[in-house]
Amino acid sequence: MAESAIGGSAGRTSHEEVGLRFEVDGEIATITLDRPDRRNAQTFATWSALAHIGETLPQQVRVVVVRGEGPSFSAGMDLRMFTPEGIPGQESLADFALLGESAFEQRIAQAQQGFLWLRRPDIVSVAAVQGHAIGAGFQLALACDLRVLADDAKLCMKEPALGLVPDLTGTKPLVDLVGPSRAIEICLTARVVGAREAAVIGLAELVVAPEDLAGAVGDLTAALLTADRDAATATKRLLQGARNRTLEEQSAAERREQVARVKALFAGS
Ligand code: ACO
């Protein structure tokens, strides 16, 4: 089990203080959004903590499970950020609006760091989603490589309805998974995508009964860990690059990865 703190040496904040739990069990790390009384609403502190977990992830970890405590995976950005008072100790959206454009973009980039590392080739990230995954919650699920949904899951990209764009790295995986037309429809209508539809349109690998969610994620995690570690990393890297390469380029990438694999397998023999 591991627990660490975020921030510099001064004013360190534990993950628990920002509503996160972080546990490591061998090759599996579990990040739990743990503010069920607020339906796991997220703040800038949440995103800093997620980024810190990524930066300090123990080297042995191969699978990262992202889950939420309580009835909802995450109700998205904490709506107090919209209020003039904001969240005690944190800047509100009104404060950000006063920043210069590049300083504001820098703040968003920091928040995005909490999501981007979940695509690292050396890990596989799995979102376990029950109940609502709204806005930032939906984007956190999209930041993961795989999504296992309870059949009560409700996905909703609510940002445009609130005058915002989805900016927590969710637009690319959404378009990659469902195509631009369906993504436009889902985002601009801010409608709820249920679990069954999510599976049909490619947003979920698996849909199970809510009581089976943890077990299904455990089974999937165990199956993912059966692959050779270095081969899994190389294969994920290969697959991630495939969409942006031609067939010839991808074939060349396969050759490069395979040469490295076979040389590593037979090194010293
Ligand atoms: N921010 C802050 N507090 C929240 C949020 C949120 N995003 N979502 C829920 N809460 C709080 C509620 O205010 C309530 O607090 P209270 O007990 O002090 O009154 C508590 O969590 C429980 O919420 P309920 O609405 O009672 O829970 P319910 O299960 O009925 O509904 C649901 C859950 C559907 C998620 C609902 O809370 C909701 O619609 N929340 C807002 C979702 C939203 O608009 N998010 C912003 C998306 S945009 C973005 O993420 C950038």
PDB file of C-alpha atoms and ligand atoms in Angstrom:
ATOM      1  CA  MET A   1       0.000   0.000   0.000  1.00  0.00           C
ATOM      2  CA  ALA A   2       1.366   3.470  -0.754  1.00  0.00           C
ATOM      3  CA  GLU A   3       0.155   6.961   0.065  1.00  0.00           C
ATOM      4  CA  SER A   4       1.942  10.147  -0.846  1.00  0.00           C
ATOM      5  CA  ALA A   5       1.471  13.884  -0.649  1.00  0.00           C
ATOM      6  CA  ILE A   6       1.120  16.530  -3.333  1.00  0.00           C
ATOM      7  CA  GLY A   7       2.658  19.966  -3.572  1.00  0.00           C
ATOM      8  CA  GLY A   8       6.125  21.189  -2.702  1.00  0.00           C
ATOM      9  CA  SER A   9       7.873  20.693   0.588  1.00  0.00           C
ATOM     10  CA  ALA A  10       5.863  23.606   2.007  1.00  0.00           C
ATOM     11  CA  GLY A  11       2.111  23.201   2.375  1.00  0.00           C
ATOM     12  CA  ARG A  12       1.936  19.557   1.364  1.00  0.00           C
ATOM     13  CA  THR A  13      -1.583  18.275   0.920  1.00  0.00           C
ATOM     14  CA  SER A  14      -2.479  14.642   1.299  1.00  0.00           C
ATOM     15  CA  HIS A  15      -4.562  12.929  -1.345  1.00  0.00           C
ATOM     16  CA  GLU A  16      -7.244  12.368   1.259  1.00  0.00           C
ATOM     17  CA  GLU A  17      -7.595  16.099   1.843  1.00  0.00           C
ATOM     18  CA  VAL A  18      -8.527  16.596  -1.802  1.00  0.00           C
ATOM     19  CA  GLY A  19     -10.901  13.654  -1.837  1.00  0.00           C
ATOM     20  CA  LEU A  20      -8.678  11.002  -3.406  1.00  0.00           C
ATOM     21  CA  ARG A  21      -7.425   7.647  -2.193  1.00  0.00           C
ATOM     22  CA  PHE A  22      -4.388   6.074  -3.781  1.00  0.00           C
ATOM     23  CA  GLU A  23      -3.488   2.461  -3.111  1.00  0.00           C
ATOM     24  CA  VAL A  24      -0.862   0.219  -4.643  1.00  0.00           C
ATOM     25  CA  ASP A  25      -1.056  -3.545  -4.442  1.00  0.00           C
ATOM     26  CA  GLY A  26       1.846  -5.092  -6.340  1.00  0.00           C
ATOM     27  CA  GLU A  27       1.443  -4.250 -10.029  1.00  0.00           C
ATOM     28  CA  ILE A  28      -2.012  -2.673  -9.591  1.00  0.00           C
ATOM     29  CA  ALA A  29      -2.644   0.905  -8.468  1.00  0.00           C
ATOM     30  CA  THR A  30      -6.138   2.082  -7.578  1.00  0.00           C
ATOM     31  CA  ILE A  31      -7.161   5.724  -7.569  1.00  0.00           C
ATOM     32  CA  THR A  32     -10.481   6.284  -5.824  1.00  0.00           C
ATOM     33  CA  LEU A  33     -12.410   9.530  -6.087  1.00  0.00           C
ATOM     34  CA  ASP A  34     -13.557   9.671  -2.502  1.00  0.00           C
ATOM     35  CA  ARG A  35     -15.988  12.500  -1.901  1.00  0.00           C
ATOM     36  CA  PRO A  36     -19.255  10.582  -2.305  1.00  0.00           C
ATOM     37  CA  ASP A  37     -21.181  13.232  -0.357  1.00  0.00           C
ATOM     38  CA  ARG A  38     -20.426  15.588  -3.288  1.00  0.00           C
ATOM     39  CA  ARG A  39     -20.730  12.810  -5.843  1.00  0.00           C
ATOM     40  CA  ASN A  40     -16.936  12.916  -6.281  1.00  0.00           C
ATOM     41  CA  ALA A  41     -16.967  16.421  -7.750  1.00  0.00           C
ATOM     42  CA  GLN A  42     -13.484  17.448  -8.902  1.00  0.00           C
ATOM     43  CA  THR A  43     -11.457  20.595  -8.251  1.00  0.00           C
ATOM     44  CA  PHE A  44      -8.082  21.929  -9.368  1.00  0.00           C
ATOM     45  CA  ALA A  45      -6.669  20.270  -6.259  1.00  0.00           C
ATOM     46  CA  THR A  46      -8.041  16.932  -7.498  1.00  0.00           C
ATOM     47  CA  TRP A  47      -6.312  17.415 -10.848  1.00  0.00           C
ATOM     48  CA  SER A  48      -3.007  18.421  -9.174  1.00  0.00           C
ATOM     49  CA  ALA A  49      -3.235  15.313  -7.018  1.00  0.00           C
ATOM     50  CA  LEU A  50      -3.897  13.129 -10.068  1.00  0.00           C
ATOM     51  CA  ALA A  51      -0.885  14.671 -11.822  1.00  0.00           C
ATOM     52  CA  HIS A  52       1.261  14.017  -8.765  1.00  0.00           C
ATOM     53  CA  ILE A  53       0.161  10.385  -8.659  1.00  0.00           C
ATOM     54  CA  GLY A  54       1.227  10.063 -12.288  1.00  0.00           C
ATOM     55  CA  GLU A  55       4.602  11.688 -11.630  1.00  0.00           C
ATOM     56  CA  THR A  56       5.351   9.464  -8.648  1.00  0.00           C
ATOM     57  CA  LEU A  57       3.712   6.226  -9.780  1.00  0.00           C
ATOM     58  CA  PRO A  58       5.743   3.316  -8.402  1.00  0.00           C
ATOM     59  CA  GLN A  59       7.765   1.715 -11.147  1.00  0.00           C
ATOM     60  CA  GLN A  60       6.248  -1.732 -10.617  1.00  0.00           C
ATOM     61  CA  VAL A  61       2.699  -0.570 -11.426  1.00  0.00           C
ATOM     62  CA  ARG A  62       1.309  -1.920 -14.699  1.00  0.00           C
ATOM     63  CA  VAL A  63      -2.454  -1.357 -14.318  1.00  0.00           C
ATOM     64  CA  VAL A  64      -4.121   1.754 -12.894  1.00  0.00           C
ATOM     65  CA  VAL A  65      -7.777   1.474 -11.923  1.00  0.00           C
ATOM     66  CA  VAL A  66      -9.728   4.732 -11.567  1.00  0.00           C
ATOM     67  CA  ARG A  67     -12.956   4.381  -9.599  1.00  0.00           C
ATOM     68  CA  GLY A  68     -15.406   6.451  -7.594  1.00  0.00           C
ATOM     69  CA  GLU A  69     -16.800   5.865  -4.136  1.00  0.00           C
ATOM     70  CA  GLY A  70     -20.573   5.990  -3.678  1.00  0.00           C
ATOM     71  CA  PRO A  71     -23.444   6.149  -6.159  1.00  0.00           C
ATOM     72  CA  SER A  72     -21.667   8.248  -8.824  1.00  0.00           C
ATOM     73  CA  PHE A  73     -18.289   7.880 -10.520  1.00  0.00           C
ATOM     74  CA  SER A  74     -18.034  11.689 -10.628  1.00  0.00           C
ATOM     75  CA  ALA A  75     -20.433  14.617 -10.963  1.00  0.00           C
ATOM     76  CA  GLY A  76     -17.695  16.548 -12.762  1.00  0.00           C
ATOM     77  CA  MET A  77     -16.203  19.878 -11.843  1.00  0.00           C
ATOM     78  CA  ASP A  78     -17.168  21.117  -8.420  1.00  0.00           C
ATOM     79  CA  LEU A  79     -19.889  23.638  -9.165  1.00  0.00           C
ATOM     80  CA  ARG A  80     -18.609  25.903  -6.386  1.00  0.00           C
ATOM     81  CA  MET A  81     -15.892  26.877  -8.866  1.00  0.00           C
ATOM     82  CA  PHE A  82     -18.597  28.793 -10.727  1.00  0.00           C
ATOM     83  CA  THR A  83     -19.504  30.876  -7.668  1.00  0.00           C
ATOM     84  CA  PRO A  84     -17.762  34.141  -6.734  1.00  0.00           C
ATOM     85  CA  GLU A  85     -16.789  32.610  -3.380  1.00  0.00           C
ATOM     86  CA  GLY A  86     -15.278  29.568  -5.065  1.00  0.00           C
ATOM     87  CA  ILE A  87     -13.764  26.777  -2.993  1.00  0.00           C
ATOM     88  CA  PRO A  88     -11.864  27.793   0.143  1.00  0.00           C
ATOM     89  CA  GLY A  89      -8.123  27.872  -0.606  1.00  0.00           C
ATOM     90  CA  GLN A  90      -8.602  27.464  -4.354  1.00  0.00           C
ATOM     91  CA  GLU A  91      -9.072  29.854  -7.246  1.00  0.00           C
ATOM     92  CA  SER A  92     -12.526  30.141  -8.794  1.00  0.00           C
ATOM     93  CA  LEU A  93     -13.344  30.440 -12.492  1.00  0.00           C
ATOM     94  CA  ALA A  94     -13.884  34.174 -11.864  1.00  0.00           C
ATOM     95  CA  ASP A  95     -10.262  34.407 -10.643  1.00  0.00           C
ATOM     96  CA  PHE A  96      -9.047  32.554 -13.712  1.00  0.00           C
ATOM     97  CA  ALA A  97     -10.985  34.889 -15.993  1.00  0.00           C
ATOM     98  CA  LEU A  98      -8.820  37.744 -14.674  1.00  0.00           C
ATOM     99  CA  LEU A  99      -5.572  35.994 -15.675  1.00  0.00           C
ATOM    100  CA  GLY A 100      -3.780  36.751 -18.916  1.00  0.00           C
ATOM    101  CA  GLU A 101      -4.486  34.241 -21.695  1.00  0.00           C
ATOM    102  CA  SER A 102      -1.177  32.439 -21.485  1.00  0.00           C
ATOM    103  CA  ALA A 103      -1.253  32.222 -17.689  1.00  0.00           C
ATOM    104  CA  PHE A 104      -4.799  30.854 -17.871  1.00  0.00           C
ATOM    105  CA  GLU A 105      -3.819  28.322 -20.538  1.00  0.00           C
ATOM    106  CA  GLN A 106      -0.916  27.301 -18.334  1.00  0.00           C
ATOM    107  CA  ARG A 107      -3.360  26.577 -15.492  1.00  0.00           C
ATOM    108  CA  ILE A 108      -5.474  24.440 -17.796  1.00  0.00           C
ATOM    109  CA  ALA A 109      -2.326  22.631 -18.960  1.00  0.00           C
ATOM    110  CA  GLN A 110      -1.541  21.831 -15.315  1.00  0.00           C
ATOM    111  CA  ALA A 111      -5.033  20.408 -14.852  1.00  0.00           C
ATOM    112  CA  GLN A 112      -4.680  18.352 -18.035  1.00  0.00           C
ATOM    113  CA  GLN A 113      -1.511  16.762 -16.633  1.00  0.00           C
ATOM    114  CA  GLY A 114      -3.769  14.937 -14.190  1.00  0.00           C
ATOM    115  CA  PHE A 115      -5.396  13.127 -17.119  1.00  0.00           C
ATOM    116  CA  LEU A 116      -2.704  12.761 -19.794  1.00  0.00           C
ATOM    117  CA  TRP A 117      -0.415  10.348 -17.946  1.00  0.00           C
ATOM    118  CA  LEU A 118      -3.153   7.714 -17.895  1.00  0.00           C
ATOM    119  CA  ARG A 119      -2.254   7.005 -21.559  1.00  0.00           C
ATOM    120  CA  ARG A 120       1.393   6.183 -20.836  1.00  0.00           C
ATOM    121  CA  PRO A 121       2.415   3.070 -22.800  1.00  0.00           C
ATOM    122  CA  ASP A 122       3.949   1.365 -19.759  1.00  0.00           C
ATOM    123  CA  ILE A 123       0.589   1.181 -17.946  1.00  0.00           C
ATOM    124  CA  VAL A 124      -2.981   0.270 -18.832  1.00  0.00           C
ATOM    125  CA  SER A 125      -5.602   2.473 -17.203  1.00  0.00           C
ATOM    126  CA  VAL A 126      -9.101   1.185 -16.510  1.00  0.00           C
ATOM    127  CA  ALA A 127     -12.049   3.354 -15.466  1.00  0.00           C
ATOM    128  CA  ALA A 128     -14.679   1.599 -13.344  1.00  0.00           C
ATOM    129  CA  VAL A 129     -17.812   3.690 -13.785  1.00  0.00           C
ATOM    130  CA  GLN A 130     -21.070   3.468 -11.883  1.00  0.00           C
ATOM    131  CA  GLY A 131     -23.836   6.054 -11.819  1.00  0.00           C
ATOM    132  CA  HIS A 132     -23.129   9.517 -13.192  1.00  0.00           C
ATOM    133  CA  ALA A 133     -19.942  10.466 -15.033  1.00  0.00           C
ATOM    134  CA  ILE A 134     -20.625  14.088 -15.920  1.00  0.00           C
ATOM    135  CA  GLY A 135     -18.324  16.643 -17.521  1.00  0.00           C
ATOM    136  CA  ALA A 136     -14.898  16.233 -15.918  1.00  0.00           C
ATOM    137  CA  GLY A 137     -16.119  12.836 -14.692  1.00  0.00           C
ATOM    138  CA  PHE A 138     -16.857  11.684 -18.246  1.00  0.00           C
ATOM    139  CA  GLN A 139     -13.497  13.110 -19.360  1.00  0.00           C
ATOM    140  CA  LEU A 140     -11.660  11.230 -16.601  1.00  0.00           C
ATOM    141  CA  ALA A 141     -13.266   8.016 -17.814  1.00  0.00           C
ATOM    142  CA  LEU A 142     -12.282   8.941 -21.384  1.00  0.00           C
ATOM    143  CA  ALA A 143      -8.689   9.573 -20.260  1.00  0.00           C
ATOM    144  CA  CYS A 144      -8.395   5.893 -19.386  1.00  0.00           C
ATOM    145  CA  ASP A 145      -7.492   3.243 -21.938  1.00  0.00           C
ATOM    146  CA  LEU A 146     -10.478   1.045 -21.044  1.00  0.00           C
ATOM    147  CA  ARG A 147     -13.897   1.617 -19.480  1.00  0.00           C
ATOM    148  CA  VAL A 148     -15.911  -0.932 -17.545  1.00  0.00           C
ATOM    149  CA  LEU A 149     -19.412   0.364 -16.867  1.00  0.00           C
ATOM    150  CA  ALA A 150     -22.048  -0.665 -14.395  1.00  0.00           C
ATOM    151  CA  ASP A 151     -25.376  -0.871 -16.179  1.00  0.00           C
ATOM    152  CA  ASP A 152     -26.574   2.196 -14.238  1.00  0.00           C
ATOM    153  CA  ALA A 153     -23.764   4.351 -15.687  1.00  0.00           C
ATOM    154  CA  LYS A 154     -24.837   7.666 -17.180  1.00  0.00           C
ATOM    155  CA  LEU A 155     -22.271   9.574 -19.247  1.00  0.00           C
ATOM    156  CA  CYS A 156     -22.853  13.240 -20.011  1.00  0.00           C
ATOM    157  CA  MET A 157     -20.600  15.914 -21.519  1.00  0.00           C
ATOM    158  CA  LYS A 158     -22.242  18.900 -19.904  1.00  0.00           C
ATOM    159  CA  GLU A 159     -19.629  21.599 -20.496  1.00  0.00           C
ATOM    160  CA  PRO A 160     -21.217  23.262 -23.566  1.00  0.00           C
ATOM    161  CA  ALA A 161     -24.532  23.532 -21.703  1.00  0.00           C
ATOM    162  CA  LEU A 162     -22.648  25.516 -19.041  1.00  0.00           C
ATOM    163  CA  GLY A 163     -20.923  27.807 -21.572  1.00  0.00           C
ATOM    164  CA  LEU A 164     -17.620  25.885 -21.519  1.00  0.00           C
ATOM    165  CA  VAL A 165     -15.779  23.443 -23.745  1.00  0.00           C
ATOM    166  CA  PRO A 166     -14.573  20.036 -22.547  1.00  0.00           C
ATOM    167  CA  ASP A 167     -10.886  20.819 -21.897  1.00  0.00           C
ATOM    168  CA  LEU A 168      -9.674  18.007 -19.675  1.00  0.00           C
ATOM    169  CA  THR A 169      -8.326  16.013 -22.632  1.00  0.00           C
ATOM    170  CA  GLY A 170     -11.671  14.339 -23.359  1.00  0.00           C
ATOM    171  CA  THR A 171     -12.441  15.578 -26.869  1.00  0.00           C
ATOM    172  CA  LYS A 172      -9.809  13.516 -28.706  1.00  0.00           C
ATOM    173  CA  PRO A 173     -10.601  10.139 -27.153  1.00  0.00           C
ATOM    174  CA  LEU A 174     -14.315  10.845 -27.585  1.00  0.00           C
ATOM    175  CA  VAL A 175     -13.885  11.560 -31.294  1.00  0.00           C
ATOM    176  CA  ASP A 176     -11.467   8.637 -31.700  1.00  0.00           C
ATOM    177  CA  LEU A 177     -14.014   6.296 -30.124  1.00  0.00           C
ATOM    178  CA  VAL A 178     -17.334   7.460 -31.573  1.00  0.00           C
ATOM    179  CA  GLY A 179     -16.398   9.657 -34.555  1.00  0.00           C
ATOM    180  CA  PRO A 180     -16.875  13.401 -34.960  1.00  0.00           C
ATOM    181  CA  SER A 181     -20.604  13.341 -35.790  1.00  0.00           C
ATOM    182  CA  ARG A 182     -21.638  11.334 -32.721  1.00  0.00           C
ATOM    183  CA  ALA A 183     -19.227  13.365 -30.577  1.00  0.00           C
ATOM    184  CA  ILE A 184     -20.815  16.633 -31.727  1.00  0.00           C
ATOM    185  CA  GLU A 185     -24.266  15.242 -30.991  1.00  0.00           C
ATOM    186  CA  ILE A 186     -23.281  13.980 -27.532  1.00  0.00           C
ATOM    187  CA  CYS A 187     -21.482  17.177 -26.517  1.00  0.00           C
ATOM    188  CA  LEU A 188     -23.825  19.816 -27.886  1.00  0.00           C
ATOM    189  CA  THR A 189     -27.005  18.167 -26.667  1.00  0.00           C
ATOM    190  CA  ALA A 190     -25.385  17.302 -23.295  1.00  0.00           C
ATOM    191  CA  ARG A 191     -27.624  14.264 -23.282  1.00  0.00           C
ATOM    192  CA  VAL A 192     -27.078  11.246 -21.114  1.00  0.00           C
ATOM    193  CA  VAL A 193     -25.481   8.237 -22.786  1.00  0.00           C
ATOM    194  CA  GLY A 194     -26.524   5.129 -20.894  1.00  0.00           C
ATOM    195  CA  ALA A 195     -24.308   2.122 -20.344  1.00  0.00           C
ATOM    196  CA  ARG A 196     -25.866  -0.082 -23.022  1.00  0.00           C
ATOM    197  CA  GLU A 197     -25.552   2.614 -25.685  1.00  0.00           C
ATOM    198  CA  ALA A 198     -22.020   3.351 -24.482  1.00  0.00           C
ATOM    199  CA  ALA A 199     -21.061  -0.257 -25.181  1.00  0.00           C
ATOM    200  CA  VAL A 200     -22.664  -0.193 -28.633  1.00  0.00           C
ATOM    201  CA  ILE A 201     -20.914   3.024 -29.736  1.00  0.00           C
ATOM    202  CA  GLY A 202     -17.498   2.063 -28.377  1.00  0.00           C
ATOM    203  CA  LEU A 203     -17.399   4.004 -25.113  1.00  0.00           C
ATOM    204  CA  ALA A 204     -17.321   0.889 -22.933  1.00  0.00           C
ATOM    205  CA  GLU A 205     -15.444  -2.383 -23.199  1.00  0.00           C
ATOM    206  CA  LEU A 206     -17.777  -4.114 -20.783  1.00  0.00           C
ATOM    207  CA  VAL A 207     -21.118  -3.485 -19.052  1.00  0.00           C
ATOM    208  CA  VAL A 208     -21.979  -5.401 -15.900  1.00  0.00           C
ATOM    209  CA  ALA A 209     -24.444  -5.272 -13.030  1.00  0.00           C
ATOM    210  CA  PRO A 210     -23.398  -2.675 -10.412  1.00  0.00           C
ATOM    211  CA  GLU A 211     -22.669  -5.385  -7.850  1.00  0.00           C
ATOM    212  CA  ASP A 212     -20.320  -7.070 -10.350  1.00  0.00           C
ATOM    213  CA  LEU A 213     -18.303  -3.942 -11.240  1.00  0.00           C
ATOM    214  CA  ALA A 214     -15.380  -4.508  -8.872  1.00  0.00           C
ATOM    215  CA  GLY A 215     -15.169  -8.188  -9.772  1.00  0.00           C
ATOM    216  CA  ALA A 216     -15.253  -7.502 -13.506  1.00  0.00           C
ATOM    217  CA  VAL A 217     -12.496  -4.893 -13.172  1.00  0.00           C
ATOM    218  CA  GLY A 218     -10.461  -7.348 -11.081  1.00  0.00           C
ATOM    219  CA  ASP A 219     -10.862 -10.064 -13.717  1.00  0.00           C
ATOM    220  CA  LEU A 220      -9.908  -7.669 -16.513  1.00  0.00           C
ATOM    221  CA  THR A 221      -6.896  -6.438 -14.563  1.00  0.00           C
ATOM    222  CA  ALA A 222      -5.728  -9.992 -13.938  1.00  0.00           C
ATOM    223  CA  ALA A 223      -6.116 -10.808 -17.636  1.00  0.00           C
ATOM    224  CA  LEU A 224      -4.159  -7.689 -18.648  1.00  0.00           C
ATOM    225  CA  LEU A 225      -1.331  -8.696 -16.341  1.00  0.00           C
ATOM    226  CA  THR A 226      -0.896 -12.043 -18.065  1.00  0.00           C
ATOM    227  CA  ALA A 227       0.915 -10.307 -20.963  1.00  0.00           C
ATOM    228  CA  ASP A 228       4.684  -9.965 -20.824  1.00  0.00           C
ATOM    229  CA  ARG A 229       5.379  -6.512 -19.385  1.00  0.00           C
ATOM    230  CA  ASP A 230       7.696  -5.194 -22.107  1.00  0.00           C
ATOM    231  CA  ALA A 231       5.617  -6.733 -24.893  1.00  0.00           C
ATOM    232  CA  ALA A 232       2.504  -5.091 -23.437  1.00  0.00           C
ATOM    233  CA  THR A 233       4.216  -1.696 -23.375  1.00  0.00           C
ATOM    234  CA  ALA A 234       5.504  -2.064 -26.938  1.00  0.00           C
ATOM    235  CA  THR A 235       2.120  -3.288 -28.192  1.00  0.00           C
ATOM    236  CA  LYS A 236       0.240  -0.412 -26.546  1.00  0.00           C
ATOM    237  CA  ARG A 237       2.730   2.067 -28.052  1.00  0.00           C
ATOM    238  CA  LEU A 238       2.218   0.443 -31.458  1.00  0.00           C
ATOM    239  CA  LEU A 239      -1.576   0.502 -31.224  1.00  0.00           C
ATOM    240  CA  GLN A 240      -1.670   4.081 -29.954  1.00  0.00           C
ATOM    241  CA  GLY A 241       0.310   5.286 -32.949  1.00  0.00           C
ATOM    242  CA  ALA A 242      -1.631   3.290 -35.551  1.00  0.00           C
ATOM    243  CA  ARG A 243      -4.371   5.828 -36.228  1.00  0.00           C
ATOM    244  CA  ASN A 244      -1.934   8.545 -37.243  1.00  0.00           C
ATOM    245  CA  ARG A 245       0.257   6.329 -39.467  1.00  0.00           C
ATOM    246  CA  THR A 246      -0.188   4.969 -42.959  1.00  0.00           C
ATOM    247  CA  LEU A 247      -0.231   1.181 -43.388  1.00  0.00           C
ATOM    248  CA  GLU A 248       3.358   1.326 -44.587  1.00  0.00           C
ATOM    249  CA  GLU A 249       4.438   3.476 -41.632  1.00  0.00           C
ATOM    250  CA  GLN A 250       2.620   1.205 -39.208  1.00  0.00           C
ATOM    251  CA  SER A 251       4.227  -1.871 -40.761  1.00  0.00           C
ATOM    252  CA  ALA A 252       7.617  -0.238 -40.287  1.00  0.00           C
ATOM    253  CA  ALA A 253       6.742   0.557 -36.668  1.00  0.00           C
ATOM    254  CA  GLU A 254       5.779  -3.123 -36.150  1.00  0.00           C
ATOM    255  CA  ARG A 255       9.145  -4.177 -37.535  1.00  0.00           C
ATOM    256  CA  ARG A 256      11.057  -1.804 -35.249  1.00  0.00           C
ATOM    257  CA  GLU A 257       9.183  -2.948 -32.154  1.00  0.00           C
ATOM    258  CA  GLN A 258       9.540  -6.622 -33.061  1.00  0.00           C
ATOM    259  CA  VAL A 259      13.268  -6.382 -33.708  1.00  0.00           C
ATOM    260  CA  ALA A 260      13.692  -4.818 -30.271  1.00  0.00           C
ATOM    261  CA  ARG A 261      11.482  -7.501 -28.684  1.00  0.00           C
ATOM    262  CA  VAL A 262      13.236 -10.475 -30.248  1.00  0.00           C
ATOM    263  CA  LYS A 263      16.669  -9.028 -29.489  1.00  0.00           C
ATOM    264  CA  ALA A 264      15.612  -8.521 -25.863  1.00  0.00           C
ATOM    265  CA  LEU A 265      14.164 -12.037 -25.650  1.00  0.00           C
ATOM    266  CA  PHE A 266      17.354 -13.626 -26.953  1.00  0.00           C
ATOM    267  CA  ALA A 267      19.867 -11.249 -25.353  1.00  0.00           C
ATOM    268  CA  GLY A 268      22.713 -13.208 -23.800  1.00  0.00           C
ATOM    269  CA  SER A 269      21.694 -16.538 -25.344  1.00  0.00           C
TER     270      SER A 269
HETATM  271  N1  ACO B   1     -20.194  20.105  -7.554  1.00  0.00           N
HETATM  272  C1  ACO B   1     -20.405  20.305  -6.236  1.00  0.00           C
HETATM  273  N2  ACO B   1     -21.314  19.618  -5.521  1.00  0.00           N
HETATM  274  C2  ACO B   1     -22.009  18.669  -6.169  1.00  0.00           C
HETATM  275  C3  ACO B   1     -21.835  18.399  -7.522  1.00  0.00           C
HETATM  276  C4  ACO B   1     -20.863  19.161  -8.241  1.00  0.00           C
HETATM  277  N3  ACO B   1     -20.587  18.969  -9.537  1.00  0.00           N
HETATM  278  N4  ACO B   1     -22.671  17.395  -7.885  1.00  0.00           N
HETATM  279  C5  ACO B   1     -23.369  17.057  -6.774  1.00  0.00           C
HETATM  280  N5  ACO B   1     -22.961  17.811  -5.740  1.00  0.00           N
HETATM  281  C6  ACO B   1     -23.456  17.778  -4.369  1.00  0.00           C
HETATM  282  C7  ACO B   1     -24.865  18.308  -4.299  1.00  0.00           C
HETATM  283  O1  ACO B   1     -24.876  19.710  -4.188  1.00  0.00           O
HETATM  284  C8  ACO B   1     -25.378  17.628  -3.056  1.00  0.00           C
HETATM  285  O2  ACO B   1     -24.896  18.322  -1.933  1.00  0.00           O
HETATM  286  P1  ACO B   1     -25.844  18.500  -0.626  1.00  0.00           P
HETATM  287  O3  ACO B   1     -26.050  17.096  -0.106  1.00  0.00           O
HETATM  288  O4  ACO B   1     -25.020  19.360   0.265  1.00  0.00           O
HETATM  289  O5  ACO B   1     -27.106  19.139  -1.099  1.00  0.00           O
HETATM  290  C9  ACO B   1     -24.659  16.260  -3.101  1.00  0.00           C
HETATM  291  O6  ACO B   1     -23.559  16.427  -3.972  1.00  0.00           O
HETATM  292  C10 ACO B   1     -25.537  15.160  -3.654  1.00  0.00           C
HETATM  293  O7  ACO B   1     -26.056  15.612  -4.899  1.00  0.00           O
HETATM  294  P2  ACO B   1     -27.507  15.213  -5.391  1.00  0.00           P
HETATM  295  O8  ACO B   1     -27.834  16.064  -6.575  1.00  0.00           O
HETATM  296  O9  ACO B   1     -28.464  15.243  -4.250  1.00  0.00           O
HETATM  297  O10 ACO B   1     -27.255  13.694  -5.805  1.00  0.00           O
HETATM  298  P3  ACO B   1     -28.028  12.816  -6.870  1.00  0.00           P
HETATM  299  O11 ACO B   1     -27.462  11.448  -6.745  1.00  0.00           O
HETATM  300  O12 ACO B   1     -29.499  12.997  -6.741  1.00  0.00           O
HETATM  301  O13 ACO B   1     -27.620  13.417  -8.302  1.00  0.00           O
HETATM  302  C11 ACO B   1     -26.058  14.175  -9.954  1.00  0.00           C
HETATM  303  C12 ACO B   1     -26.310  13.256  -8.759  1.00  0.00           C
HETATM  304  C13 ACO B   1     -26.965  13.796 -11.140  1.00  0.00           C
HETATM  305  C14 ACO B   1     -24.604  13.985 -10.336  1.00  0.00           C
HETATM  306  C15 ACO B   1     -26.360  15.649  -9.589  1.00  0.00           C
HETATM  307  O14 ACO B   1     -25.750  15.931  -8.341  1.00  0.00           O
HETATM  308  C16 ACO B   1     -25.839  16.651 -10.572  1.00  0.00           C
HETATM  309  O15 ACO B   1     -26.442  16.863 -11.622  1.00  0.00           O
HETATM  310  N6  ACO B   1     -24.714  17.350 -10.258  1.00  0.00           N
HETATM  311  C17 ACO B   1     -24.176  18.419 -11.047  1.00  0.00           C
HETATM  312  C18 ACO B   1     -23.467  17.886 -12.296  1.00  0.00           C
HETATM  313  C19 ACO B   1     -22.793  19.002 -13.071  1.00  0.00           C
HETATM  314  O16 ACO B   1     -23.423  19.859 -13.629  1.00  0.00           O
HETATM  315  N7  ACO B   1     -21.444  18.989 -13.113  1.00  0.00           N
HETATM  316  C20 ACO B   1     -20.638  19.940 -13.814  1.00  0.00           C
HETATM  317  C21 ACO B   1     -20.287  19.369 -15.186  1.00  0.00           C
HETATM  318  S1  ACO B   1     -19.279  20.467 -16.152  1.00  0.00           S
HETATM  319  C22 ACO B   1     -17.642  20.037 -15.826  1.00  0.00           C
HETATM  320  O17 ACO B   1     -17.372  19.055 -15.197  1.00  0.00           O
HETATM  321  C23 ACO B   1     -16.539  20.922 -16.352  1.00  0.00           C
END
